[in-house]
Coordinates of C-alpha atoms in Angstrom, one line a residue:
Chain A
M149 CA -28.6 -37.3 -9.4
N150 CA -26.0 -38.3 -6.8
K151 CA -26.8 -36.3 -3.2
N152 CA -23.4 -36.4 -2.8
Y153 CA -22.3 -34.2 -5.7
L154 CA -25.2 -31.8 -4.8
F155 CA -23.5 -31.3 -1.1
L156 CA -20.2 -30.8 -3.4
A157 CA -21.5 -28.4 -5.3
I158 CA -23.0 -26.1 -2.4
L159 CA -19.7 -27.0 -0.7
M160 CA -18.0 -24.9 -3.4
I161 CA -19.7 -22.4 -4.0
I162 CA -19.6 -21.5 -0.2
L163 CA -15.9 -22.0 -0.5
A164 CA -16.1 -19.5 -3.3
G165 CA -18.3 -17.1 -2.2
G166 CA -16.4 -16.7 0.6
L167 CA -13.8 -15.2 -0.7
L168 CA -16.2 -12.3 -1.8
I169 CA -16.9 -11.4 1.7
L170 CA -13.6 -11.8 3.4
P171 CA -12.2 -8.6 4.5
E172 CA -9.6 -6.8 2.6
R173 CA -6.4 -8.5 3.5
T174 CA -4.1 -6.4 5.9
N175 CA -1.3 -9.1 6.8
Y176 CA 1.8 -7.8 5.6
T177 CA 4.6 -9.9 5.4
Q178 CA 6.3 -9.6 8.1
I179 CA 10.3 -7.5 7.2
N180 CA 13.0 -9.6 8.4
P181 CA 14.7 -8.0 11.8
E182 CA 18.6 -7.9 9.9
D183 CA 16.7 -6.7 6.9
L184 CA 15.0 -4.2 9.0
L185 CA 18.1 -3.3 10.6
W186 CA 20.2 -2.7 7.9
D187 CA 17.9 -0.2 6.6
I188 CA 17.5 1.7 9.1
I189 CA 21.3 1.7 9.6
Q190 CA 21.8 3.0 6.1
P191 CA 22.9 7.1 6.1
S192 CA 20.8 7.0 2.7
R193 CA 17.4 7.3 3.9
Y194 CA 18.1 10.6 5.5
V195 CA 18.1 13.6 2.9
T196 CA 19.3 17.4 4.3
T197 CA 17.3 19.9 4.3
D198 CA 19.4 21.6 1.5
Q199 CA 19.0 19.3 -0.7
V200 CA 15.6 19.2 0.0
A201 CA 15.3 22.9 -0.5
K202 CA 17.3 22.2 -3.7
M203 CA 14.2 19.8 -5.1
L204 CA 12.2 22.3 -4.3
I205 CA 13.4 25.2 -6.1
E206 CA 14.2 23.4 -9.1
Q207 CA 10.6 21.8 -8.7
D208 CA 11.8 17.9 -9.3
P209 CA 8.3 16.2 -10.1
T210 CA 9.7 13.0 -8.1
L211 CA 9.2 14.9 -4.7
E212 CA 6.5 14.0 -2.4
L213 CA 7.2 15.7 0.7
I214 CA 5.1 14.2 3.7
D215 CA 4.1 16.5 7.0
V216 CA 3.5 13.9 9.5
R217 CA 3.0 16.6 12.3
C218 CA -0.6 17.2 13.0
A219 CA -2.9 19.3 11.1
K220 CA -2.9 22.0 13.9
E221 CA 0.6 22.6 13.3
Y222 CA 0.3 21.6 9.2
D223 CA -1.7 24.5 9.0
K224 CA 0.6 26.6 11.0
F225 CA 3.6 26.2 8.6
A226 CA 4.5 24.0 6.5
L227 CA 7.3 23.4 3.8
P228 CA 5.7 24.1 0.4
N229 CA 3.6 21.6 -1.6
A230 CA 3.7 19.2 1.6
I231 CA 1.1 16.7 2.0
N232 CA -0.3 16.4 5.8
I233 CA -0.2 12.9 6.6
P234 CA -0.2 12.7 10.5
L235 CA 1.8 9.9 12.2
D236 CA -1.5 8.8 14.1
S237 CA -3.5 8.3 11.0
I238 CA -0.8 7.2 8.5
L239 CA -2.5 3.7 8.0
S240 CA -6.0 5.3 7.3
P241 CA -7.4 4.5 4.0
N242 CA -8.0 8.1 3.0
Y243 CA -4.2 8.9 2.8
S244 CA -3.2 5.3 1.3
D245 CA -3.1 6.8 -2.1
Y246 CA -0.7 9.0 -1.2
L247 CA 2.0 6.2 -0.4
G248 CA 4.1 4.3 -2.3
I249 CA 3.3 6.2 -5.5
E250 CA 5.5 5.1 -8.5
D251 CA 8.8 6.6 -9.1
M252 CA 8.1 9.6 -6.8
N253 CA 10.7 9.8 -3.2
A254 CA 8.2 10.1 0.2
I255 CA 10.4 12.5 2.5
F256 CA 9.0 12.5 5.6
Y257 CA 9.3 15.4 7.7
C258 CA 8.1 16.9 11.2
N259 CA 10.0 19.5 13.7
D260 CA 12.7 17.2 14.8
D261 CA 13.5 13.3 13.4
I262 CA 10.9 11.2 16.2
L263 CA 7.5 11.3 14.6
A264 CA 9.2 10.8 10.3
D265 CA 11.5 8.6 11.6
Q266 CA 8.3 6.5 12.8
A267 CA 6.4 7.0 9.9
W268 CA 9.7 5.9 8.0
V269 CA 9.6 2.8 9.9
I270 CA 5.9 2.0 9.4
A271 CA 6.2 2.8 5.9
K272 CA 9.1 0.3 5.7
R273 CA 6.9 -2.2 7.4
M274 CA 3.9 -1.6 4.7
D275 CA 6.7 -2.7 1.9
I276 CA 6.9 0.7 0.6
S277 CA 10.1 1.6 -1.1
R278 CA 11.6 5.0 -2.1
I279 CA 11.2 6.1 1.5
Y280 CA 13.3 9.1 3.2
I281 CA 13.7 11.3 6.2
M282 CA 14.3 14.9 6.2
K283 CA 16.9 14.8 8.8
G284 CA 16.9 17.6 11.7
G285 CA 13.1 17.9 10.6
L286 CA 11.6 22.0 10.3
N287 CA 14.0 22.9 13.3
C288 CA 16.9 22.6 11.3
W289 CA 15.1 23.8 8.2
I290 CA 14.5 27.0 9.8
K291 CA 18.1 27.0 10.8
T292 CA 20.0 26.0 7.7
I293 CA 17.6 27.2 5.2
I294 CA 15.5 30.2 6.2
Q295 CA 17.8 32.0 8.4
P296 CA 21.3 30.7 7.6
T297 CA 24.0 31.6 9.4
P298 CA 27.2 32.8 7.8
P299 CA 30.3 30.2 8.3
P300 CA 33.5 32.0 9.8
E301 CA 35.9 33.4 7.7
T302 CA 38.4 30.2 7.9
A303 CA 35.8 28.1 6.9
S304 CA 36.0 26.1 2.9
G305 CA 35.3 27.6 -0.2
D306 CA 32.3 24.8 0.0
E307 CA 31.4 26.3 2.9
F308 CA 30.6 29.5 1.8
D309 CA 29.3 28.4 -1.8
Q310 CA 26.4 26.3 1.1
Y311 CA 25.6 29.9 2.6
D312 CA 25.3 31.5 -0.4
F313 CA 22.7 28.5 -2.0
R314 CA 21.2 29.0 1.3
K315 CA 20.7 32.8 1.2
G316 CA 19.5 32.4 -2.6
A317 CA 16.9 29.9 -0.9
S318 CA 16.1 32.0 2.0
M319 CA 15.1 34.4 0.0
Y320 CA 13.1 31.9 -2.7
F321 CA 11.0 30.2 0.6
T322 CA 10.4 33.6 2.7
G323 CA 9.4 35.5 -0.5
A324 CA 7.6 32.7 -2.2
S325 CA 5.3 32.2 0.7
I326 CA 3.7 35.2 1.0
S327 CA 3.3 35.5 -2.8
A328 CA 1.5 32.4 -3.3
P329 CA -0.7 30.8 -1.1
K330 CA 0.3 27.1 0.0
S331 CA -1.0 25.1 -2.9
D332 CA -3.2 22.0 -2.3
S333 CA -1.2 20.2 -5.5
K334 CA -2.3 16.7 -4.7
S335 CA -3.8 16.4 -7.9
Q336 CA -0.7 15.4 -10.1
V337 CA -1.0 12.5 -7.7
T338 CA -1.5 9.0 -9.4
I339 CA -2.4 5.8 -7.4
K340 CA 0.2 3.1 -7.7
R341 CA -0.2 0.0 -9.7
K342 CA 1.0 -2.9 -7.7
K343 CA 4.1 -4.1 -9.5
K344 CA 4.9 -7.7 -10.5
T345 CA 8.3 -8.3 -8.3
K346 CA 10.3 -11.1 -9.6
A347 CA 7.9 -13.8 -10.7
T348 CA 9.7 -17.6 -12.0
A349 CA 10.3 -18.2 -15.8
G350 CA 7.4 -19.7 -18.4
G351 CA 6.1 -22.9 -17.7
C352 CA 5.7 -24.9 -21.4
Chain B
M215 CA 6.1 -18.2 3.3
G216 CA 5.4 -20.1 -0.5
P217 CA 6.1 -20.2 -3.4
L218 CA 9.3 -22.4 -1.7
I219 CA 11.6 -22.6 -4.6
P220 CA 11.2 -19.1 -6.4
Q221 CA 11.6 -17.4 -2.2
G222 CA 14.9 -20.1 -2.0
I223 CA 13.5 -22.1 0.6
I224 CA 13.9 -25.1 -1.9
T225 CA 17.3 -25.0 -3.3
G226 CA 19.8 -27.2 -5.1
Q227 CA 19.0 -30.3 -6.8
W228 CA 15.4 -31.1 -4.6
D229 CA 13.5 -29.1 -6.8
F230 CA 14.2 -31.9 -9.7
V231 CA 13.2 -34.5 -7.0
I232 CA 10.7 -32.4 -6.4
A233 CA 9.4 -32.3 -10.3
L234 CA 9.9 -35.8 -10.8
L235 CA 7.0 -36.4 -7.6
I236 CA 5.1 -33.8 -9.0
G237 CA 5.3 -35.2 -12.5
T238 CA 4.6 -38.9 -11.5
A239 CA 1.4 -37.4 -9.3
F240 CA 0.1 -35.5 -12.4
G241 CA 0.5 -38.5 -14.7
F242 CA -1.0 -40.8 -12.1
L243 CA -3.8 -38.9 -12.0
L244 CA -4.2 -38.2 -15.8
E245 CA -4.0 -42.0 -16.5
S246 CA -6.4 -43.3 -13.7
S247 CA -9.0 -40.7 -14.5
G248 CA -9.4 -42.4 -17.9
F249 CA -6.8 -40.0 -19.8
S250 CA -4.7 -42.4 -21.6
S251 CA -7.9 -43.6 -23.9
S252 CA -8.3 -40.9 -26.9
R253 CA -12.2 -41.9 -27.5
N254 CA -12.4 -41.0 -24.0
I255 CA -10.8 -37.6 -24.4
A256 CA -12.8 -36.8 -27.7
G257 CA -16.2 -37.7 -26.0
V258 CA -16.0 -34.6 -24.8
F259 CA -17.0 -33.2 -28.2
Y260 CA -19.9 -35.6 -29.1
G261 CA -21.3 -35.7 -25.8
Y262 CA -21.3 -39.3 -25.3
N263 CA -18.0 -39.0 -22.2
F264 CA -17.8 -35.5 -20.3
V265 CA -14.8 -36.9 -18.4
V266 CA -12.1 -34.2 -19.5
L267 CA -15.0 -31.6 -18.9
R268 CA -15.1 -32.9 -15.4
V269 CA -11.7 -33.2 -14.3
F270 CA -10.8 -30.4 -16.1
F271 CA -13.0 -27.6 -14.4
T272 CA -13.2 -29.1 -11.1
A273 CA -9.3 -29.3 -10.7
M274 CA -9.5 -25.4 -12.2
I275 CA -11.9 -23.9 -9.7
V276 CA -10.0 -25.7 -6.7
A277 CA -6.7 -24.6 -7.5
M278 CA -8.0 -21.5 -7.8
V279 CA -10.2 -21.1 -4.8
G280 CA -7.2 -22.4 -3.2
L281 CA -4.6 -20.4 -4.6
L282 CA -7.1 -17.2 -3.2
Y283 CA -7.3 -18.6 -0.2
F284 CA -3.4 -19.2 0.5
N285 CA -3.0 -15.6 -0.5
Y286 CA -5.5 -14.2 1.6
L287 CA -3.4 -16.5 4.9
G288 CA -0.3 -15.2 3.7
W289 CA 0.9 -18.8 2.7
I290 CA 1.6 -17.6 -1.1
E291 CA 3.0 -14.7 -2.6
L292 CA 0.7 -14.4 -5.2
D293 CA 2.8 -11.2 -7.2
M294 CA 6.1 -14.8 -6.9
V295 CA 3.4 -17.1 -9.0
F296 CA 4.0 -16.8 -12.4
V297 CA 1.0 -15.6 -14.1
L298 CA 1.3 -16.5 -17.4
P299 CA 2.1 -13.5 -20.1
T300 CA -0.5 -12.9 -22.5
Y301 CA 0.1 -12.2 -26.1
L302 CA -3.4 -11.8 -27.9
A303 CA -3.2 -12.5 -31.2
P304 CA -0.5 -15.3 -31.2
M305 CA -2.2 -16.7 -28.0
I306 CA -5.6 -16.5 -30.0
L307 CA -4.0 -18.5 -32.6
G308 CA -2.5 -21.4 -30.8
G309 CA -5.7 -21.7 -29.1
F310 CA -7.1 -22.5 -32.6
I311 CA -4.8 -24.7 -34.1
M312 CA -4.7 -26.7 -30.5
G313 CA -8.2 -26.8 -30.8
L314 CA -8.0 -28.4 -34.0
G315 CA -5.3 -30.6 -33.3
F316 CA -7.5 -31.9 -30.0
V317 CA -10.4 -33.1 -32.0
I318 CA -8.2 -34.6 -35.3
G319 CA -5.6 -36.4 -32.8
G320 CA -7.2 -36.6 -29.5
F321 CA -4.9 -36.3 -27.2
C322 CA -2.9 -33.2 -25.3
P323 CA 0.7 -33.8 -24.6
G324 CA 0.1 -34.7 -21.3
T325 CA -2.1 -37.0 -22.1
S326 CA -0.2 -38.7 -25.2
Y327 CA 2.9 -39.1 -22.5
T328 CA 0.4 -41.5 -20.5
A329 CA -1.2 -43.0 -23.7
C330 CA 2.2 -43.8 -24.5
A331 CA 3.3 -44.9 -20.8
I332 CA 0.3 -47.8 -20.7
G333 CA 1.2 -49.0 -24.4
K334 CA -0.8 -47.0 -27.1
L335 CA 0.5 -46.7 -30.7
D336 CA -1.7 -43.9 -31.4
G337 CA 0.2 -42.1 -28.2
F338 CA 2.9 -42.6 -29.6
A339 CA 2.2 -41.8 -33.1
F340 CA 0.7 -38.2 -31.4
L341 CA 4.1 -37.7 -29.8
G342 CA 6.1 -38.2 -32.7
G343 CA 3.5 -35.2 -34.4
F344 CA 3.9 -33.1 -31.6
I345 CA 7.8 -34.0 -32.1
I346 CA 8.0 -32.7 -35.5
G347 CA 5.4 -29.9 -34.8
V348 CA 7.4 -28.0 -32.5
F349 CA 10.3 -28.8 -34.9
I350 CA 8.8 -27.2 -37.8
F351 CA 7.7 -24.3 -35.8
A352 CA 11.6 -23.9 -34.4
E353 CA 12.8 -23.9 -38.0
A354 CA 10.2 -21.3 -39.3
F355 CA 10.4 -19.2 -36.6
P356 CA 11.9 -16.5 -38.5
L357 CA 9.3 -16.0 -40.6
F358 CA 6.4 -14.9 -37.3
E359 CA 8.7 -13.8 -35.3
N360 CA 6.9 -10.4 -35.3
F361 CA 3.7 -12.1 -35.0
Y362 CA 4.8 -14.3 -32.2
Y363 CA 5.5 -11.3 -30.1
S364 CA 2.7 -9.1 -31.3
G365 CA -0.4 -8.2 -29.0
Y366 CA 2.0 -8.1 -25.5
M367 CA 0.1 -6.9 -22.4
G368 CA 2.2 -8.0 -19.9
N369 CA 1.2 -10.8 -16.9
I370 CA -2.4 -9.4 -16.8
T371 CA -5.0 -11.5 -15.0
I372 CA -8.4 -12.0 -15.8
G373 CA -9.9 -9.6 -13.1
E374 CA -7.3 -6.8 -14.5
V375 CA -8.6 -7.0 -18.1
F376 CA -12.6 -6.8 -17.0
S377 CA -11.7 -4.5 -14.1
V378 CA -13.4 -6.5 -11.4
S379 CA -11.7 -8.8 -8.3
N380 CA -10.5 -11.9 -9.0
E381 CA -12.3 -13.2 -5.8
L382 CA -15.6 -12.5 -8.3
V383 CA -13.9 -14.3 -11.1
T384 CA -13.1 -17.5 -9.3
F385 CA -16.9 -16.9 -8.1
I386 CA -17.8 -16.6 -11.4
F387 CA -16.2 -19.8 -12.5
V388 CA -17.0 -21.9 -9.8
I389 CA -21.0 -21.4 -10.6
M390 CA -20.3 -21.7 -14.5
A391 CA -18.4 -25.1 -14.0
I392 CA -21.0 -26.5 -11.7
V393 CA -23.8 -25.5 -13.9
A394 CA -21.2 -26.6 -16.9
F395 CA -21.9 -30.3 -15.0
Y396 CA -25.3 -30.3 -14.8
V397 CA -25.8 -29.9 -18.3
T398 CA -23.2 -31.7 -19.3
W399 CA -24.6 -34.7 -17.1
L400 CA -28.4 -34.4 -18.8
I401 CA -26.2 -34.3 -22.4
E402 CA -24.9 -37.2 -21.6
K403 CA -27.5 -39.2 -20.2
K404 CA -29.2 -38.4 -23.4
V405 CA -26.6 -39.5 -26.0
R406 CA -25.7 -42.6 -24.2
K407 CA -28.7 -43.9 -24.6
N408 CA -28.2 -44.5 -28.4
R409 CA -24.4 -46.0 -27.6
T410 CA -23.6 -49.4 -26.8
E411 CA -20.3 -48.1 -25.7
S412 CA -19.1 -44.9 -23.6
K413 CA -16.1 -45.6 -21.8
F414 CA -13.0 -46.7 -23.4
E415 CA -10.2 -48.7 -22.1
Chain C
M33 CA -7.4 -55.7 -6.9
K34 CA -6.6 -58.9 -9.2
K35 CA -5.8 -57.6 -13.0
N36 CA -8.4 -58.1 -15.6
S37 CA -10.7 -57.6 -13.2
N38 CA -12.6 -55.4 -14.9
I39 CA -13.9 -57.6 -18.1
N40 CA -17.2 -57.4 -17.5
K41 CA -17.5 -54.1 -15.7
G42 CA -15.8 -51.8 -18.1
P43 CA -13.0 -49.7 -17.7
R44 CA -12.3 -48.9 -13.9
Y45 CA -11.6 -45.3 -13.8
I46 CA -11.8 -43.4 -10.8
N47 CA -14.4 -40.7 -10.0
P48 CA -13.6 -37.8 -12.4
Y49 CA -14.7 -35.3 -9.8
F50 CA -12.3 -37.1 -7.1
G51 CA -9.7 -37.1 -10.1
G52 CA -10.3 -33.2 -10.5
V53 CA -10.3 -32.5 -7.1
L54 CA -6.9 -34.5 -6.5
L55 CA -5.5 -32.8 -9.4
G56 CA -6.6 -29.4 -8.3
L57 CA -4.6 -30.1 -4.9
L58 CA -1.8 -31.5 -6.9
L59 CA -1.5 -27.9 -8.9
L60 CA -2.2 -25.9 -5.9
A61 CA 0.7 -27.7 -4.5
T62 CA 2.9 -27.0 -7.6
F63 CA 2.1 -23.5 -7.1
Y64 CA 2.9 -23.4 -3.2
I65 CA 6.1 -25.5 -4.1
A66 CA 7.3 -24.4 -7.5
G67 CA 5.4 -21.1 -8.0
R68 CA 3.8 -22.2 -11.4
G69 CA 2.2 -24.9 -12.5
L70 CA 2.0 -27.9 -14.5
S71 CA 3.3 -28.0 -17.6
A72 CA 3.8 -30.9 -20.8
S73 CA 5.1 -29.5 -23.8
G74 CA 8.0 -27.6 -22.7
A75 CA 9.9 -30.7 -22.0
V76 CA 9.2 -31.8 -25.6
K77 CA 10.5 -28.2 -26.4
L78 CA 13.3 -28.3 -24.5
S79 CA 14.7 -31.5 -26.0
I80 CA 14.7 -30.4 -29.3
V81 CA 16.7 -27.4 -28.4
A82 CA 19.1 -30.0 -26.7
I83 CA 19.2 -31.7 -29.9
V84 CA 19.4 -29.4 -32.3
D85 CA 22.6 -27.5 -30.4
K86 CA 24.4 -31.0 -30.0
I87 CA 23.7 -31.8 -33.7
A88 CA 23.9 -28.0 -35.1
P89 CA 25.4 -25.9 -32.8
A90 CA 25.5 -22.8 -35.8
H91 CA 22.1 -23.2 -36.8
A92 CA 20.7 -23.2 -32.7
E93 CA 22.1 -20.2 -32.2
G94 CA 21.7 -18.3 -35.5
N95 CA 18.1 -19.2 -34.9
A96 CA 16.2 -16.9 -32.5
Y97 CA 13.8 -19.4 -31.1
Y98 CA 16.0 -21.8 -30.2
D99 CA 18.7 -19.4 -28.7
K100 CA 15.8 -18.4 -26.3
F101 CA 15.9 -21.7 -24.5
I102 CA 19.4 -22.4 -24.8
P103 CA 21.2 -21.9 -20.7
T104 CA 23.9 -18.9 -20.7
D105 CA 25.7 -20.7 -18.3
G106 CA 26.8 -23.0 -20.9
S107 CA 24.3 -25.9 -18.9
S108 CA 22.1 -28.3 -20.8
P109 CA 18.8 -27.5 -21.6
L110 CA 17.7 -30.8 -20.6
F111 CA 18.5 -30.1 -16.8
N112 CA 15.1 -28.6 -16.4
W113 CA 12.4 -28.5 -13.9
L114 CA 10.0 -29.7 -16.8
I115 CA 11.8 -32.1 -18.5
F116 CA 12.0 -33.9 -15.0
G117 CA 8.4 -33.3 -14.7
A118 CA 7.5 -35.0 -18.1
I119 CA 9.7 -37.9 -16.8
G120 CA 7.6 -38.4 -14.1
T121 CA 4.4 -38.0 -16.1
F122 CA 5.1 -41.3 -17.9
F123 CA 6.2 -43.1 -15.2
G124 CA 2.7 -41.6 -13.0
G125 CA 1.0 -43.2 -16.3
M126 CA 2.9 -46.3 -16.1
L127 CA 2.1 -46.5 -12.5
S128 CA -1.4 -45.5 -12.6
G129 CA -1.6 -48.7 -15.8
G130 CA -0.3 -51.1 -13.9
I131 CA -2.7 -50.5 -10.9
Y132 CA -5.7 -51.0 -12.8
G133 CA -4.8 -52.8 -15.2
R134 CA -3.8 -51.3 -18.4
L135 CA -0.5 -51.5 -18.8
K136 CA -0.9 -54.0 -22.0
K137 CA 1.1 -54.9 -25.2
L138 CA 1.7 -52.4 -27.9
R139 CA -1.8 -51.3 -29.0
I140 CA -3.8 -49.1 -31.4
E141 CA -6.9 -47.9 -30.0
H142 CA -9.2 -46.6 -32.6
S143 CA -13.7 -46.4 -33.5
P144 CA -14.5 -49.4 -35.6
N145 CA -15.2 -47.2 -38.3
I146 CA -12.1 -46.3 -39.1
T147 CA -8.8 -48.7 -39.9
G148 CA -5.9 -48.0 -37.7
T149 CA -4.1 -46.9 -40.3
T150 CA -6.3 -43.4 -40.4
R151 CA -5.8 -43.9 -36.3
M152 CA -2.2 -43.5 -36.8
I153 CA -2.4 -40.9 -39.2
A154 CA -5.1 -38.8 -37.3
A155 CA -2.5 -38.7 -34.4
V156 CA 0.5 -37.6 -35.7
V157 CA -1.7 -34.8 -37.9
G158 CA -3.2 -33.7 -34.4
G159 CA 0.0 -33.9 -32.6
M160 CA 2.1 -31.6 -35.4
L161 CA -1.1 -29.0 -35.0
F162 CA -0.6 -29.5 -30.8
G163 CA 3.0 -29.2 -31.4
I164 CA 2.6 -25.7 -33.7
G165 CA -0.3 -24.5 -31.6
S166 CA 1.2 -24.6 -28.5
Q167 CA 4.2 -22.4 -29.2
F168 CA 2.2 -19.7 -30.1
G169 CA -0.1 -20.2 -27.2
R170 CA 3.1 -20.4 -24.9
G171 CA 2.0 -24.0 -23.5
C172 CA -0.5 -26.6 -23.9
S173 CA -3.8 -27.7 -22.5
S174 CA -1.7 -28.0 -19.1
G175 CA 0.7 -25.0 -18.9
A176 CA -1.4 -22.5 -20.4
A177 CA -5.1 -23.9 -20.1
L178 CA -5.3 -25.9 -17.2
S179 CA -2.1 -23.8 -15.0
G180 CA -2.7 -20.4 -16.7
T181 CA -6.2 -20.0 -16.0
A182 CA -5.9 -21.5 -12.4
S183 CA -3.5 -18.9 -12.1
L184 CA -5.8 -16.6 -13.5
S185 CA -3.7 -15.5 -16.4
F186 CA -5.7 -13.7 -19.2
G187 CA -3.9 -15.6 -21.5
G188 CA -4.3 -18.9 -20.1
L189 CA -8.3 -18.2 -20.4
L190 CA -7.8 -17.5 -23.8
V191 CA -5.8 -20.6 -25.0
M192 CA -8.3 -22.4 -23.4
V193 CA -11.8 -20.9 -24.3
F194 CA -10.3 -20.8 -28.0
M195 CA -9.3 -24.6 -27.6
F196 CA -12.5 -25.8 -26.4
G197 CA -14.5 -23.7 -29.1
I198 CA -12.8 -24.8 -32.1
G199 CA -12.5 -28.1 -31.2
Y200 CA -16.7 -28.1 -31.1
V201 CA -16.7 -26.2 -34.4
F202 CA -14.8 -28.6 -35.7
A203 CA -16.2 -31.4 -34.2
Y204 CA -18.8 -32.4 -36.8
F205 CA -16.0 -32.9 -39.7
F206 CA -14.4 -35.1 -37.4
R207 CA -17.3 -37.4 -36.2
K208 CA -16.2 -40.4 -38.4
L209 CA -13.1 -40.7 -36.7
W210 CA -14.7 -41.3 -33.2
I211 CA -18.4 -41.9 -33.4

């Protein structure tokens, strides 16, 4: 047999074997600056504390709260059912299963907006969709949901409705947080399977 | 980067020019490898000429390995490459019928084009039969429409079916192809001893 | 490279592995450019759709299979990547045949054990089977078996395995046609 064939066969095996030992691919496709800017200026990437409270009370199954503060702060106080993913370990493989779950709306929050916003940009870069930020963070949460201030007498009916809702929510959360221990309900989390995006139409 | 056309990097009528060029290269390679002769092709079933197996498997493993490297380097988005959808039972039946057609007719559609191009009447006959076959299928389609769409598994890859990585699948294919090259080389040597002719034009 | 210099040496074909590597690179380039593989049978399918649509538009629309391939924007099914690819394949074959001296007058190639008529009938029957099979298999040997398997499609693998497998199973019964 020709020696060249032997050489070619070995080359082919090495090339194919190389695929097996290559480290996992991590180079995400670069998001276009225009696209990123467009997404950043969309107000729809923020959700209000009222919306979060409503989803929590209604036990919305698509809600995934992600606390991006450090673990110490998370242990001190966190929203019910929130998962703690500190910002500095957001890329760690331990947490990769919690990001980008199909049909789940991931809402980042921290004390204010800054850490959550940074986490949002990172997640965007990882090509994860359905990600949001809780506007104002926990400070706003305390101010609006836990200790709501009554609106002035001259306020509109809507504002009074909102105040009533907040008072109810306040009771719900402060009451519930005593009776129900903080649950580690991470079990309903399912691993996302990468879905095909647009593929070209059939061959022959 | 790639694939270029689905990403809209190449647009307009250019894709037809490219289609023509790719087709020309395809036809050239088929013909110059010896696929314009049905007796060369049929040799794969009788052991006197394994050119089909060699060209086919070499092309397959080169493309597979290349595709995965391109994906790894980020040159091509594998998710945007068309993965033929799987319809279990219809595709098995289709493979069955085509296998029969292959051993009787000695061509497949692509090779029959090149056979026609160099003036082989049996190539034209095959192509004519092919047109009739597609026509019969289309006319009779309402009879087996349900079967045609049965067993749908989506655009599933081999690795997903056997729950291994596609890199491993490719590696196994490469090994199998090289073993096949060696074994068929041995068979061919043996069979050719008893034959006066094994390559045809 | 003179024509007919191959009379004594037998047919001049390129090395099959070299051809295979080139074909593989072509396939890779096609994936890179078009996002899909090579194809041969789609062109015939679309041509038939176009002809039936022209002759009997009502019939074509009534049949779910034709209707699937008639573009909704009113353009011709012929204005398609697959058709241009097939035209290219034909001319590519002609080019290669011309260069290597195989482009000759019309002829039938057949085994000495059978007549030309038998060969023609077998070719038509084989073509018909391929026509029907390729529609069930979502592609022929180039579209499904080669490109499908190269893009790691499970369906492509199925078609390839069954096509070659059944070929070997029935090879014994049709050996008279070839050897």
